[in-house]
PDB file of C-alpha atoms in Angstrom:
ATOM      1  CA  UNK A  16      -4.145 -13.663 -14.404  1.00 60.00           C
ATOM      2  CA  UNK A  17      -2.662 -15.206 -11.132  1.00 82.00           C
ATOM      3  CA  UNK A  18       0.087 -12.580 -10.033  1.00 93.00           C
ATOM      4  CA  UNK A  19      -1.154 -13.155  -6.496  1.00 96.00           C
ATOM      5  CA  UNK A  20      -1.992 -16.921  -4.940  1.00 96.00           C
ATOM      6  CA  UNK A  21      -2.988 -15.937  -1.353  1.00 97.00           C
ATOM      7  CA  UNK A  22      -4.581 -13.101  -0.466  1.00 97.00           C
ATOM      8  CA  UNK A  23      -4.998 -11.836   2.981  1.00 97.00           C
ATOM      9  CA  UNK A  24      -7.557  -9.428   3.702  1.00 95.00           C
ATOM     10  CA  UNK A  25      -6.993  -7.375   7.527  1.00 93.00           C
ATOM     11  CA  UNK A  26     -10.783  -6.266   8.301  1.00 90.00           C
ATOM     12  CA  UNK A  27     -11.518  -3.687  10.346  1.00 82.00           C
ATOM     13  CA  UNK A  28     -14.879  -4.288  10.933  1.00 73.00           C
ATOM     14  CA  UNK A  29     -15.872  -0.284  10.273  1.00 76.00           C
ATOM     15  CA  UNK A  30     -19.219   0.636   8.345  1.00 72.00           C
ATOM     16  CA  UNK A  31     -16.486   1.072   5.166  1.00 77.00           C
ATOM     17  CA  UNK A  32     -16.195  -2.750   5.195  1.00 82.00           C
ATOM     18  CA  UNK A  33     -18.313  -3.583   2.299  1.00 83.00           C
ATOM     19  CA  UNK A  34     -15.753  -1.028   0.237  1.00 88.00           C
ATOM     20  CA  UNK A  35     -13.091  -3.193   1.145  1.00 90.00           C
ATOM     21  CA  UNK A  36     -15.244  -6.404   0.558  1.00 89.00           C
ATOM     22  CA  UNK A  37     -15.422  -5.047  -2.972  1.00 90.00           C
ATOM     23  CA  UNK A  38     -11.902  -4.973  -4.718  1.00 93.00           C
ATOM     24  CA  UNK A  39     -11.015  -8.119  -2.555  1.00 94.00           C
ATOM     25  CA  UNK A  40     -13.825 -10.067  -4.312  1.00 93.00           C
ATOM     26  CA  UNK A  41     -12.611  -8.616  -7.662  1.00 93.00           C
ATOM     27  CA  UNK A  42      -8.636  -9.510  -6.746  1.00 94.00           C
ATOM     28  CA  UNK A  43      -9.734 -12.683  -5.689  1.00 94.00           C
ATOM     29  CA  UNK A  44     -11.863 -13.560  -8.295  1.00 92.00           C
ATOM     30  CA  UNK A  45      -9.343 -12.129 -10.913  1.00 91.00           C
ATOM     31  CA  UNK A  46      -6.209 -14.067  -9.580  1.00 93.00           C
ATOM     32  CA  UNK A  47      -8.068 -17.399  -8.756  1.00 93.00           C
ATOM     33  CA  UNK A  48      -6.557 -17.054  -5.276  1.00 95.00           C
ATOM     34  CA  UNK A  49      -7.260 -17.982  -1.684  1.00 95.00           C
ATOM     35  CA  UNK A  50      -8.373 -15.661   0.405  1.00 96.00           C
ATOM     36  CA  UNK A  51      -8.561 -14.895   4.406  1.00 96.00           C
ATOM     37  CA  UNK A  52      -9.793 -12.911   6.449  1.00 95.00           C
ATOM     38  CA  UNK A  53      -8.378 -11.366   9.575  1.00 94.00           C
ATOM     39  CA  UNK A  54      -9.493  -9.091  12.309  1.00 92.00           C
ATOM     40  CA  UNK A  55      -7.029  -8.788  15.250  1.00 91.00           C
ATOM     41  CA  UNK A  56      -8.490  -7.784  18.836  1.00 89.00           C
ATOM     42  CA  UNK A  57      -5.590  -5.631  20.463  1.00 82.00           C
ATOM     43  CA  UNK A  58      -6.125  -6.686  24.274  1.00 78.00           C
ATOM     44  CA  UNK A  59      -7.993  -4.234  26.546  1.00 70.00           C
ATOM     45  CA  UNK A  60      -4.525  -4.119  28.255  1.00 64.00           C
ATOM     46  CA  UNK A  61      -2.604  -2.605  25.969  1.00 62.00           C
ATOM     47  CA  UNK A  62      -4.807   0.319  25.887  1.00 60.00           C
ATOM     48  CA  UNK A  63      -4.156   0.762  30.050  1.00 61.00           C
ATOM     49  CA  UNK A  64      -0.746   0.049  30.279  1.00 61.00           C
ATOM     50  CA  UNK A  65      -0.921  -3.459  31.030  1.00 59.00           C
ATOM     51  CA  UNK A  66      -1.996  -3.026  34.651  1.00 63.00           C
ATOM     52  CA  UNK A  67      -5.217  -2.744  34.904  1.00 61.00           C
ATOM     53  CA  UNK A  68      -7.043  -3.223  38.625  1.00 64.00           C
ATOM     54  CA  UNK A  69     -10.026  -5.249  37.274  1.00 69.00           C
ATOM     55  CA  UNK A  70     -10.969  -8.152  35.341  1.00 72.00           C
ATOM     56  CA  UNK A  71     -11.693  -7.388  31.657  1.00 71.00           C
ATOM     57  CA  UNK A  72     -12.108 -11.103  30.476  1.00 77.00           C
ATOM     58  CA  UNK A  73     -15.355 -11.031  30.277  1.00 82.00           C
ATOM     59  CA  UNK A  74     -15.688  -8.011  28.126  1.00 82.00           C
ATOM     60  CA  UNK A  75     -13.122  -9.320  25.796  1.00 82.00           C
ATOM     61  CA  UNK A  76     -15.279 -12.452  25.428  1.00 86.00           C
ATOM     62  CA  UNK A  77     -17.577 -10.053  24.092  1.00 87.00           C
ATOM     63  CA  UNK A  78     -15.148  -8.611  21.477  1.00 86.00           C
ATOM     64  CA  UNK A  79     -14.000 -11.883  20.655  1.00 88.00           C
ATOM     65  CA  UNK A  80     -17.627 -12.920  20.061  1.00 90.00           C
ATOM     66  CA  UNK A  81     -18.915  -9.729  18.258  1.00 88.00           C
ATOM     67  CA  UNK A  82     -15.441 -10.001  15.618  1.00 89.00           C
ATOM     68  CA  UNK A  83     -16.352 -13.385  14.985  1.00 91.00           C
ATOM     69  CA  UNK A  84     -19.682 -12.216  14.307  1.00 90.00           C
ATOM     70  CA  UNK A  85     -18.370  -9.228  12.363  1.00 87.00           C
ATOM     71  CA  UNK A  86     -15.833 -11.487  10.220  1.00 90.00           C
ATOM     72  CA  UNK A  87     -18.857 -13.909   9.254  1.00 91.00           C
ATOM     73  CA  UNK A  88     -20.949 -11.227   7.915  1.00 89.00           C
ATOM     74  CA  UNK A  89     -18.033  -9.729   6.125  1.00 90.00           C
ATOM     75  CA  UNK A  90     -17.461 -12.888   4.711  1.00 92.00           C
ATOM     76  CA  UNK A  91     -21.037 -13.107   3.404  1.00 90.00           C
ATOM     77  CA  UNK A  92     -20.654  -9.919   2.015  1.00 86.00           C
ATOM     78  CA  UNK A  93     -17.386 -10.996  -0.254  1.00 88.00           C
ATOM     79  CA  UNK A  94     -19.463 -13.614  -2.048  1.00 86.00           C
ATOM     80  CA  UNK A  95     -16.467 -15.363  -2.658  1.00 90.00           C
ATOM     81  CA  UNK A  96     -15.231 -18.781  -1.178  1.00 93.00           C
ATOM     82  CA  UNK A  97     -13.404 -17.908   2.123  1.00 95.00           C
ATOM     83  CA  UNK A  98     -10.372 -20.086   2.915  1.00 95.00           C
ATOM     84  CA  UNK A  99      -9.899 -18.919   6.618  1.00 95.00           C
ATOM     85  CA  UNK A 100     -11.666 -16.576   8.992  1.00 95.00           C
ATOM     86  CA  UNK A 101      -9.380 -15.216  11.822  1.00 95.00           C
ATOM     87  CA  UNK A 102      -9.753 -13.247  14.682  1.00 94.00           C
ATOM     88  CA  UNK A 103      -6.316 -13.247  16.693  1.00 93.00           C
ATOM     89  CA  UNK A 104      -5.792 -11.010  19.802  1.00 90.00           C
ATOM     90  CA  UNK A 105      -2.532  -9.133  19.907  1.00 91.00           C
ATOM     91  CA  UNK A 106      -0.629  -6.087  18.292  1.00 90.00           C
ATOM     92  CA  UNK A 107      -2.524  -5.424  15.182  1.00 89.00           C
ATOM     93  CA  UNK A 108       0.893  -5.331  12.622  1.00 90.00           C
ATOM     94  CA  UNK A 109       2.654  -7.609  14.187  1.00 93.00           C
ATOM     95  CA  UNK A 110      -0.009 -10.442  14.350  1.00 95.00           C
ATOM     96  CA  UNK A 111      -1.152  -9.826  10.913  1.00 95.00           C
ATOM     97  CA  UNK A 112       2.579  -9.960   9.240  1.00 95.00           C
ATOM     98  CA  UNK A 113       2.935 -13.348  11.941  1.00 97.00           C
ATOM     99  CA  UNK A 114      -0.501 -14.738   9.719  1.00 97.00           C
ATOM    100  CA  UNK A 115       0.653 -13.246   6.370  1.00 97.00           C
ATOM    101  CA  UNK A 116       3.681 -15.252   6.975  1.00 97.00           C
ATOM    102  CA  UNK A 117       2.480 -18.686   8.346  1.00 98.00           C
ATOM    103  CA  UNK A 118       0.191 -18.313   5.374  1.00 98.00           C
ATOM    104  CA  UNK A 119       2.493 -17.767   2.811  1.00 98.00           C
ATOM    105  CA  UNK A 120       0.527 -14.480   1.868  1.00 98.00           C
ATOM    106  CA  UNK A 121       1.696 -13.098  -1.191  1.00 96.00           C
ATOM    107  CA  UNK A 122      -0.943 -10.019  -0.764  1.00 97.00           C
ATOM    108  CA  UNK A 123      -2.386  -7.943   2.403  1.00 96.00           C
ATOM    109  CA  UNK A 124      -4.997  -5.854   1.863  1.00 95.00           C
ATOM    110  CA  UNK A 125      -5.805  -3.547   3.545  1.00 92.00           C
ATOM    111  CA  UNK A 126      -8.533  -0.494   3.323  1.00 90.00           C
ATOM    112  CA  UNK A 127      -7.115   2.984   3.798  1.00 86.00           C
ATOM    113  CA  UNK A 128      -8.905   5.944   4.689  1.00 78.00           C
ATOM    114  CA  UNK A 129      -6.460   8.325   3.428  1.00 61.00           C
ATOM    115  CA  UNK A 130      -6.195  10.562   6.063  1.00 60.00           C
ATOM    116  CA  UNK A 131      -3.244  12.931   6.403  1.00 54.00           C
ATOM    117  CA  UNK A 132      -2.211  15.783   8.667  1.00 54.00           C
ATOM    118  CA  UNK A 133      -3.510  15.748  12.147  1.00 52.00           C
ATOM    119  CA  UNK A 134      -5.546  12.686  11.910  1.00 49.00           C
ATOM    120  CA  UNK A 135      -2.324  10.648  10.735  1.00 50.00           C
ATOM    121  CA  UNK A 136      -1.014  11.471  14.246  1.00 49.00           C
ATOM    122  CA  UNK A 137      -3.519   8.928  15.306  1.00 48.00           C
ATOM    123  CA  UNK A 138      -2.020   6.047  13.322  1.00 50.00           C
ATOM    124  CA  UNK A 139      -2.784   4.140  10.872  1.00 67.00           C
ATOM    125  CA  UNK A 140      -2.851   0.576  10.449  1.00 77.00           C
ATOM    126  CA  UNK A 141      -2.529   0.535   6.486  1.00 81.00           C
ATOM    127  CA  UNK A 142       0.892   2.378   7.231  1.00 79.00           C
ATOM    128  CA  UNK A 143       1.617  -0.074  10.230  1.00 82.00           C
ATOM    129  CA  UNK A 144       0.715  -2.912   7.868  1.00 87.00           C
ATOM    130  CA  UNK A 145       2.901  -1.630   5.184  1.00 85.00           C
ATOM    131  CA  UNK A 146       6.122  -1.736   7.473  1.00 83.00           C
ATOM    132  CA  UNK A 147       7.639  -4.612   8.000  1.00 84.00           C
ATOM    133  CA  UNK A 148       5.396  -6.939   5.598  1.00 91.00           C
ATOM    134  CA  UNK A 149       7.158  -9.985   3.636  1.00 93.00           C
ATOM    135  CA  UNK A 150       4.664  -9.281   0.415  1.00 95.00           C
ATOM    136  CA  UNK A 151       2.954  -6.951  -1.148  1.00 95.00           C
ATOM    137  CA  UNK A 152       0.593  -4.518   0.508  1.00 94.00           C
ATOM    138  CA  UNK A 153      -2.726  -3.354  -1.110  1.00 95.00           C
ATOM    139  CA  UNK A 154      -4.127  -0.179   0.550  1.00 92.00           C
ATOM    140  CA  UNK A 155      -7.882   0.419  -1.112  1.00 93.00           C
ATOM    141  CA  UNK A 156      -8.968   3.409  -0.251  1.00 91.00           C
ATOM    142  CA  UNK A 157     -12.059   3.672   1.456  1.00 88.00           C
ATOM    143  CA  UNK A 158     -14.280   6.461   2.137  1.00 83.00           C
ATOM    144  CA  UNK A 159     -15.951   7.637   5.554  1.00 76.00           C
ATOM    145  CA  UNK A 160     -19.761   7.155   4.650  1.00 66.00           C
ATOM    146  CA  UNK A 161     -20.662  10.738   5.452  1.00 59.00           C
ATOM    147  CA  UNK A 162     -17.519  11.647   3.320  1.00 55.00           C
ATOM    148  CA  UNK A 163     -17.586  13.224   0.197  1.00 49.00           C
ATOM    149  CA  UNK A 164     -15.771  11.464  -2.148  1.00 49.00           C
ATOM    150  CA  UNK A 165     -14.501  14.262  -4.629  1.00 47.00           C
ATOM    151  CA  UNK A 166     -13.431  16.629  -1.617  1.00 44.00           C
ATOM    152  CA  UNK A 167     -11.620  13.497  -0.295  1.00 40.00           C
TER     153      UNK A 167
ATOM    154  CA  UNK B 140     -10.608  -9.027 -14.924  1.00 60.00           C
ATOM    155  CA  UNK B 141     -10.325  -4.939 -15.478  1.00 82.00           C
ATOM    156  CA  UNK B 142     -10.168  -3.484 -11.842  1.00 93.00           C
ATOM    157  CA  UNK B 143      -7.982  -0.703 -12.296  1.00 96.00           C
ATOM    158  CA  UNK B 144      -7.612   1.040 -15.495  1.00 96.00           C
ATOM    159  CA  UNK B 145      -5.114   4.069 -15.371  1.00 97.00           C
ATOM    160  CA  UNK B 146      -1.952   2.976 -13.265  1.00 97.00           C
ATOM    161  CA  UNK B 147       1.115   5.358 -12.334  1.00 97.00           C
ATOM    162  CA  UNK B 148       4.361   3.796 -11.347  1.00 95.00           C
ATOM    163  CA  UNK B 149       6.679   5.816  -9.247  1.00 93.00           C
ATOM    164  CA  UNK B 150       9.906   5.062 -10.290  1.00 90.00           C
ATOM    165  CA  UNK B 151      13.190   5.421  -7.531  1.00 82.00           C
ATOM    166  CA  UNK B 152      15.725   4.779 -10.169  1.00 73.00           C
ATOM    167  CA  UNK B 153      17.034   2.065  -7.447  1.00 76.00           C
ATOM    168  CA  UNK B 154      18.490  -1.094  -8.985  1.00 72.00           C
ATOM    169  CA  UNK B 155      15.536  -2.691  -7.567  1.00 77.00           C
ATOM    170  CA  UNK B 156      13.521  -0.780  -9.885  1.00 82.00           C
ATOM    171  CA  UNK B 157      13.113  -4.045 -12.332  1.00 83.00           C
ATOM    172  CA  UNK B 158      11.558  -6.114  -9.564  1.00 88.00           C
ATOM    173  CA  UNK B 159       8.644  -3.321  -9.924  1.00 90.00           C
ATOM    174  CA  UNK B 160       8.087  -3.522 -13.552  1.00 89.00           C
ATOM    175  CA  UNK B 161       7.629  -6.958 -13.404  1.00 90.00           C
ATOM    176  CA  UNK B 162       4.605  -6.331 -11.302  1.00 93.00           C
ATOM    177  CA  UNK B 163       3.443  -3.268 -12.954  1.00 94.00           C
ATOM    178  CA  UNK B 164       3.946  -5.218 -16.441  1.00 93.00           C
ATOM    179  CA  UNK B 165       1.811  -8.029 -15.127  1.00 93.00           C
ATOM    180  CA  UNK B 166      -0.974  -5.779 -13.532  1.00 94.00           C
ATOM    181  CA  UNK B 167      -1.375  -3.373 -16.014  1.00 94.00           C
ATOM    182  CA  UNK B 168      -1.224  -6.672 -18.920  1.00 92.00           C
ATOM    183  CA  UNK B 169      -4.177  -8.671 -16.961  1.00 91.00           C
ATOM    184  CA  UNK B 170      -6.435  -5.311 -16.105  1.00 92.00           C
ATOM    185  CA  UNK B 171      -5.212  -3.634 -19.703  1.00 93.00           C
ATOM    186  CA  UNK B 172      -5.063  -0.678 -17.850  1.00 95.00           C
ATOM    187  CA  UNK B 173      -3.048   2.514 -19.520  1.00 95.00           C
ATOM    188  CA  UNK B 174       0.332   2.899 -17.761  1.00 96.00           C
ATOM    189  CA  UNK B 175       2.176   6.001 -16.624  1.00 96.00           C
ATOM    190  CA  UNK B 176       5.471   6.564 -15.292  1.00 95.00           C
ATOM    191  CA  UNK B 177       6.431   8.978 -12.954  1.00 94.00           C
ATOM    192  CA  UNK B 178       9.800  10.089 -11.032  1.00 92.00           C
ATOM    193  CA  UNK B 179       9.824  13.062  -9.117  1.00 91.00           C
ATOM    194  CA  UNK B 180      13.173  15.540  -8.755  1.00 89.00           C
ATOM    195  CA  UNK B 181      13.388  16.804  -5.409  1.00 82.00           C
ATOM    196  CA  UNK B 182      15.122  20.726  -5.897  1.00 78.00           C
ATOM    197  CA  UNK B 183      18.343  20.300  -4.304  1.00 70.00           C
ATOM    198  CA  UNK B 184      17.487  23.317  -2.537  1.00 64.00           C
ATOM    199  CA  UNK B 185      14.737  21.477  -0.480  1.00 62.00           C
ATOM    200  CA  UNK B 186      17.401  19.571   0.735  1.00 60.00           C
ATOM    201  CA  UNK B 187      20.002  22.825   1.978  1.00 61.00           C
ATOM    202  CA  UNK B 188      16.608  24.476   3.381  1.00 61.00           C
ATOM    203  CA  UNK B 189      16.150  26.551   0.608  1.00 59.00           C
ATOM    204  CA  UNK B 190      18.995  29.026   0.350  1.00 63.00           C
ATOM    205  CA  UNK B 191      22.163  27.874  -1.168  1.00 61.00           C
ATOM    206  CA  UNK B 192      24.353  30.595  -1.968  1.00 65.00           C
ATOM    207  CA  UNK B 193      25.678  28.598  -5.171  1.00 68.00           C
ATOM    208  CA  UNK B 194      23.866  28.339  -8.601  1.00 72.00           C
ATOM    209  CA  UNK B 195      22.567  24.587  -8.491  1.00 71.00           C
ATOM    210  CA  UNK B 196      20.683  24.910 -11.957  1.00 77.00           C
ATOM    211  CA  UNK B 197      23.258  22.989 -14.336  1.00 82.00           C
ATOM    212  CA  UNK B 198      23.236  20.269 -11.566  1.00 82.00           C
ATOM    213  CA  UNK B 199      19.436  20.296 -11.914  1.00 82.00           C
ATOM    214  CA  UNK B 200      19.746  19.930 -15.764  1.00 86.00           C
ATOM    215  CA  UNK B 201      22.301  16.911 -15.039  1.00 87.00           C
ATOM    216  CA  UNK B 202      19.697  14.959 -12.784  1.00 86.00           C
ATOM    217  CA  UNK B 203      16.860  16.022 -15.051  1.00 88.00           C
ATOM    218  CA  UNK B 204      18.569  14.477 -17.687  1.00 90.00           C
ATOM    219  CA  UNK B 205      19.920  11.443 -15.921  1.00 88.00           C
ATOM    220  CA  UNK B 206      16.031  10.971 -14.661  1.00 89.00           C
ATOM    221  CA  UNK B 207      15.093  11.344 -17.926  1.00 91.00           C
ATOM    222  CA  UNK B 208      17.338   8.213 -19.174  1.00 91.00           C
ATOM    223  CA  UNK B 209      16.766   5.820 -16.096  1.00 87.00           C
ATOM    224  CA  UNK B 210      13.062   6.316 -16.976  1.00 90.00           C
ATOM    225  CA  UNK B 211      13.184   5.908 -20.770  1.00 91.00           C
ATOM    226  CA  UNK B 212      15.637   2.344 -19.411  1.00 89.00           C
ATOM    227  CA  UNK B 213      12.901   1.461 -17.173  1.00 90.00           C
ATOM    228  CA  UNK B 214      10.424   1.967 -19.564  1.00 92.00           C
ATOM    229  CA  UNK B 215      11.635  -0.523 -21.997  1.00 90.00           C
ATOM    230  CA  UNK B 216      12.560  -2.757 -18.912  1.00 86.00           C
ATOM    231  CA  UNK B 217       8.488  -2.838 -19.402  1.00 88.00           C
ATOM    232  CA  UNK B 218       7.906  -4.559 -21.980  1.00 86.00           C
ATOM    233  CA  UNK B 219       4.362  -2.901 -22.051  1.00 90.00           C
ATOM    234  CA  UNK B 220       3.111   0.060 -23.666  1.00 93.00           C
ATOM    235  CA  UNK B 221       3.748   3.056 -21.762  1.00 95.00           C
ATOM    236  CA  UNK B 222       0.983   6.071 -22.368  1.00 95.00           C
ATOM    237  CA  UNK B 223       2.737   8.849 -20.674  1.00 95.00           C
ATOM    238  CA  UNK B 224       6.527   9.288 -19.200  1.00 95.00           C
ATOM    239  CA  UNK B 225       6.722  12.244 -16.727  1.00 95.00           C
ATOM    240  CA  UNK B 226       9.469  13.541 -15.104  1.00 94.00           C
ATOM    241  CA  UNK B 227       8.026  15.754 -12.360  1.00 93.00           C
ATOM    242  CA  UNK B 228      10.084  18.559  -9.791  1.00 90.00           C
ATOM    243  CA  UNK B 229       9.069  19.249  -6.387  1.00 91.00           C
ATOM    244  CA  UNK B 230       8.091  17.318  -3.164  1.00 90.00           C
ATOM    245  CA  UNK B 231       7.719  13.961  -3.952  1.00 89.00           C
ATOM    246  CA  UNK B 232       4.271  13.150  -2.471  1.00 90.00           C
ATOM    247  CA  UNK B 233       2.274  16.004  -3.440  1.00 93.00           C
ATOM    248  CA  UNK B 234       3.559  15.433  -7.237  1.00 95.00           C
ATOM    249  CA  UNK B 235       2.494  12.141  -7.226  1.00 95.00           C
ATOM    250  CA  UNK B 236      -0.941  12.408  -5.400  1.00 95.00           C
ATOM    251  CA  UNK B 237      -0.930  16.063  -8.125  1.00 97.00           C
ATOM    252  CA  UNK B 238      -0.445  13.639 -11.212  1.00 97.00           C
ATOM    253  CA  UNK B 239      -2.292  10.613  -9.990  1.00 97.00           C
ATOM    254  CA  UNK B 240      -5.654  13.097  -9.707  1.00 97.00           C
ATOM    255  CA  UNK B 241      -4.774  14.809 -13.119  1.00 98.00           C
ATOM    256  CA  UNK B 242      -4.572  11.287 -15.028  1.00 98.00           C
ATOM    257  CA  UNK B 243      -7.785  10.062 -13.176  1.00 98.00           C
ATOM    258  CA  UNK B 244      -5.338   7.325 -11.733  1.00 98.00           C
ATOM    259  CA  UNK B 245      -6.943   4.380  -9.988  1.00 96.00           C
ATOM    260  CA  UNK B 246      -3.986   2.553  -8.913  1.00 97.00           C
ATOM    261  CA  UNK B 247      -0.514   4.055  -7.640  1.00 96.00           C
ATOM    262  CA  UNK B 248       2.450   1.154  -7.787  1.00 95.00           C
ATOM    263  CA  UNK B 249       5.306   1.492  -5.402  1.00 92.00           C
ATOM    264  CA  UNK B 250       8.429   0.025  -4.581  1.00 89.00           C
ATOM    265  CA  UNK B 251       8.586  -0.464  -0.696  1.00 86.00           C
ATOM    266  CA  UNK B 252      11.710  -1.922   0.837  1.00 77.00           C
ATOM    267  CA  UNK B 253       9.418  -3.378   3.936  1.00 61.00           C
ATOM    268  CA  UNK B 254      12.108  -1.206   6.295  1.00 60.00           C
ATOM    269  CA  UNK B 255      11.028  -0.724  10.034  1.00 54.00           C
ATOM    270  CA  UNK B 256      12.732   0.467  12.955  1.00 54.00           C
ATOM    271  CA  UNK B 257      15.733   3.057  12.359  1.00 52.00           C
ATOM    272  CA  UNK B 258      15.413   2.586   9.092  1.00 49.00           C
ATOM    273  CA  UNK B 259      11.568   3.526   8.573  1.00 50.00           C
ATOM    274  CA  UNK B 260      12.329   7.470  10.598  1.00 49.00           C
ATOM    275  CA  UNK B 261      14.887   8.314   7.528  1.00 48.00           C
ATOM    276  CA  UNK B 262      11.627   8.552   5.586  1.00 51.00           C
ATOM    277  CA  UNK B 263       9.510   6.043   3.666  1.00 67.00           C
ATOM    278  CA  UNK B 264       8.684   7.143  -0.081  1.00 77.00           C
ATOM    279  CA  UNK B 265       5.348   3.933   0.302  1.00 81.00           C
ATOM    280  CA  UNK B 266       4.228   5.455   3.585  1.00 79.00           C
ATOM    281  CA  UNK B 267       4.307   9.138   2.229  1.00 82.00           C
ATOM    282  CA  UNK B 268       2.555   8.466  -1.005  1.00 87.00           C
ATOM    283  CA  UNK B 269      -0.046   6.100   1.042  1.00 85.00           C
ATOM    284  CA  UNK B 270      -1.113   8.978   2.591  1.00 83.00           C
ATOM    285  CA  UNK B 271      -3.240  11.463   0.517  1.00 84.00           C
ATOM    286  CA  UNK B 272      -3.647   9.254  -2.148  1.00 91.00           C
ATOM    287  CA  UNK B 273      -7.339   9.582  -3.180  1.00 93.00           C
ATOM    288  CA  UNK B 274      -7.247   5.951  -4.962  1.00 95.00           C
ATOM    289  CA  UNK B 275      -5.530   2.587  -4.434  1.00 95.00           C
ATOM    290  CA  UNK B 276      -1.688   2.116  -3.701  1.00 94.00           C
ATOM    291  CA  UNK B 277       0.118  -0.964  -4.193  1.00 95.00           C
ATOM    292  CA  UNK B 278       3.570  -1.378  -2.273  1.00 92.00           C
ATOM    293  CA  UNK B 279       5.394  -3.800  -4.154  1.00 93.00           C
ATOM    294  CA  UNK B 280       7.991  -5.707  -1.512  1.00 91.00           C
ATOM    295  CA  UNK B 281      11.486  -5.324  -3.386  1.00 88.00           C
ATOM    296  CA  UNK B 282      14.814  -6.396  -1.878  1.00 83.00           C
ATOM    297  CA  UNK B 283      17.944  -5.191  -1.945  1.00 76.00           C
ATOM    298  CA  UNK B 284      20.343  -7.163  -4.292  1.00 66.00           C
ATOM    299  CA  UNK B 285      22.240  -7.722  -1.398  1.00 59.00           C
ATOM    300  CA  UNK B 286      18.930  -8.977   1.054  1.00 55.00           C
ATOM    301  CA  UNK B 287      18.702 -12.174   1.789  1.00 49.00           C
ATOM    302  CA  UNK B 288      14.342 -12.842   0.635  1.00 49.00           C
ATOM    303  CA  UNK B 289      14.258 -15.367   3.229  1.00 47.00           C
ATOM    304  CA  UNK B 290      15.715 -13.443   5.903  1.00 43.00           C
ATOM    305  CA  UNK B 291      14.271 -10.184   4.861  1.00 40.00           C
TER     306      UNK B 291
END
């Protein structure tokens, strides 16, 4: 089949990765389609309020460096030909619907942890994602490592 | 390519519903999955907090059977073979995430309208089933007959 052309896959770098790295392998292999990859850095700023009395580039040098990293092993993992690794710094849905876009995405996938209740309060990107996209949205759920998948 | 094999459609009964079996047609064709159908009732006394002093049951009946028709429409809209048709009453959620566990469900399809803003606090059907969902969900972009795609 080829429902889907260009697949965009938001990584989150967590130990669930290689869940993720899974279906997108099978999608992508299935459809024929090009795939990214994309891990966006939200700046240290954002977190503080935006005025923060010290000089964080260095340390998000080291983020930049260690989601590059991240991306490339990810990437490895897939075992399928990667069209485009990015790591973009900015507002996690809105720079991934900005790349979706340029790209002319006509999938985002994302993995989902499922969580519900107290921890949703938290927010979730899968939900963030969902809003506001221009294509379809895949949430795969993933499960916590320690978690146990039929009490999920 | 067989990645999902038991997929359950929620169904909204919008006039955007078609847009969605095109996609579930095409997914369910190229992983010849079984497909099921779902649309959920909410009571009408969820909405009036649960004590309406009027008898709402022949209204019920009326919706039940109208569900009942835009499904069996929707169903044919399919083109595909369609294992199991269920119209379901309660909360909308928890009788898909109920139905998607009883079927052994791997994939849930919905219809999501890609609102944000003012639009996305009056409640988001995608977001709602996202969460909970112990397998996959697909949101399926549809537009509004009236949306502009390219401005959407």
């Amino acid at each position: 089949m080829s429902i889907y052309n260009v697949i965009l896959v938001a990584v989150d770098l967590s130990s669930e990765a290689h869940q993720l790295a899974d279906k997108a392998r099978e999608l992508a292999a299935a459809n024929n389609a090009t795939l990214h990859l994309v891990h966006v850095i939200e700046p240290l700023s954002f977190a503080y309020g935006g005025d923060v009395p010290m000089d964080l580039s260095s340390i998000q040098d080291q983020l930049n460096e260690h989601a590059h990293n991240k991306l490339e092993h990810f990437s490895q993992q897939l075992q399928h030909p990667v069209t485009g690794q990015h790591v973009v710094s900015g507002h996690t849905e809105t720079e991934i619907h900005r790349l979706a876009d340029n790209l002319k995405a006509d999938l985002i996938i994302v993995g989902s942890h499922g969580r519900h209740g107290l921890a949703l309060l938290l927010g979730s990107t899968a939900n963030g994602i969902l809003h506001g996209a221009h294509c379809d949205v895949l949430a795969v759920r993933v499960y916590d490592t320690d978690e146990n998948k039929d009490d999920a």
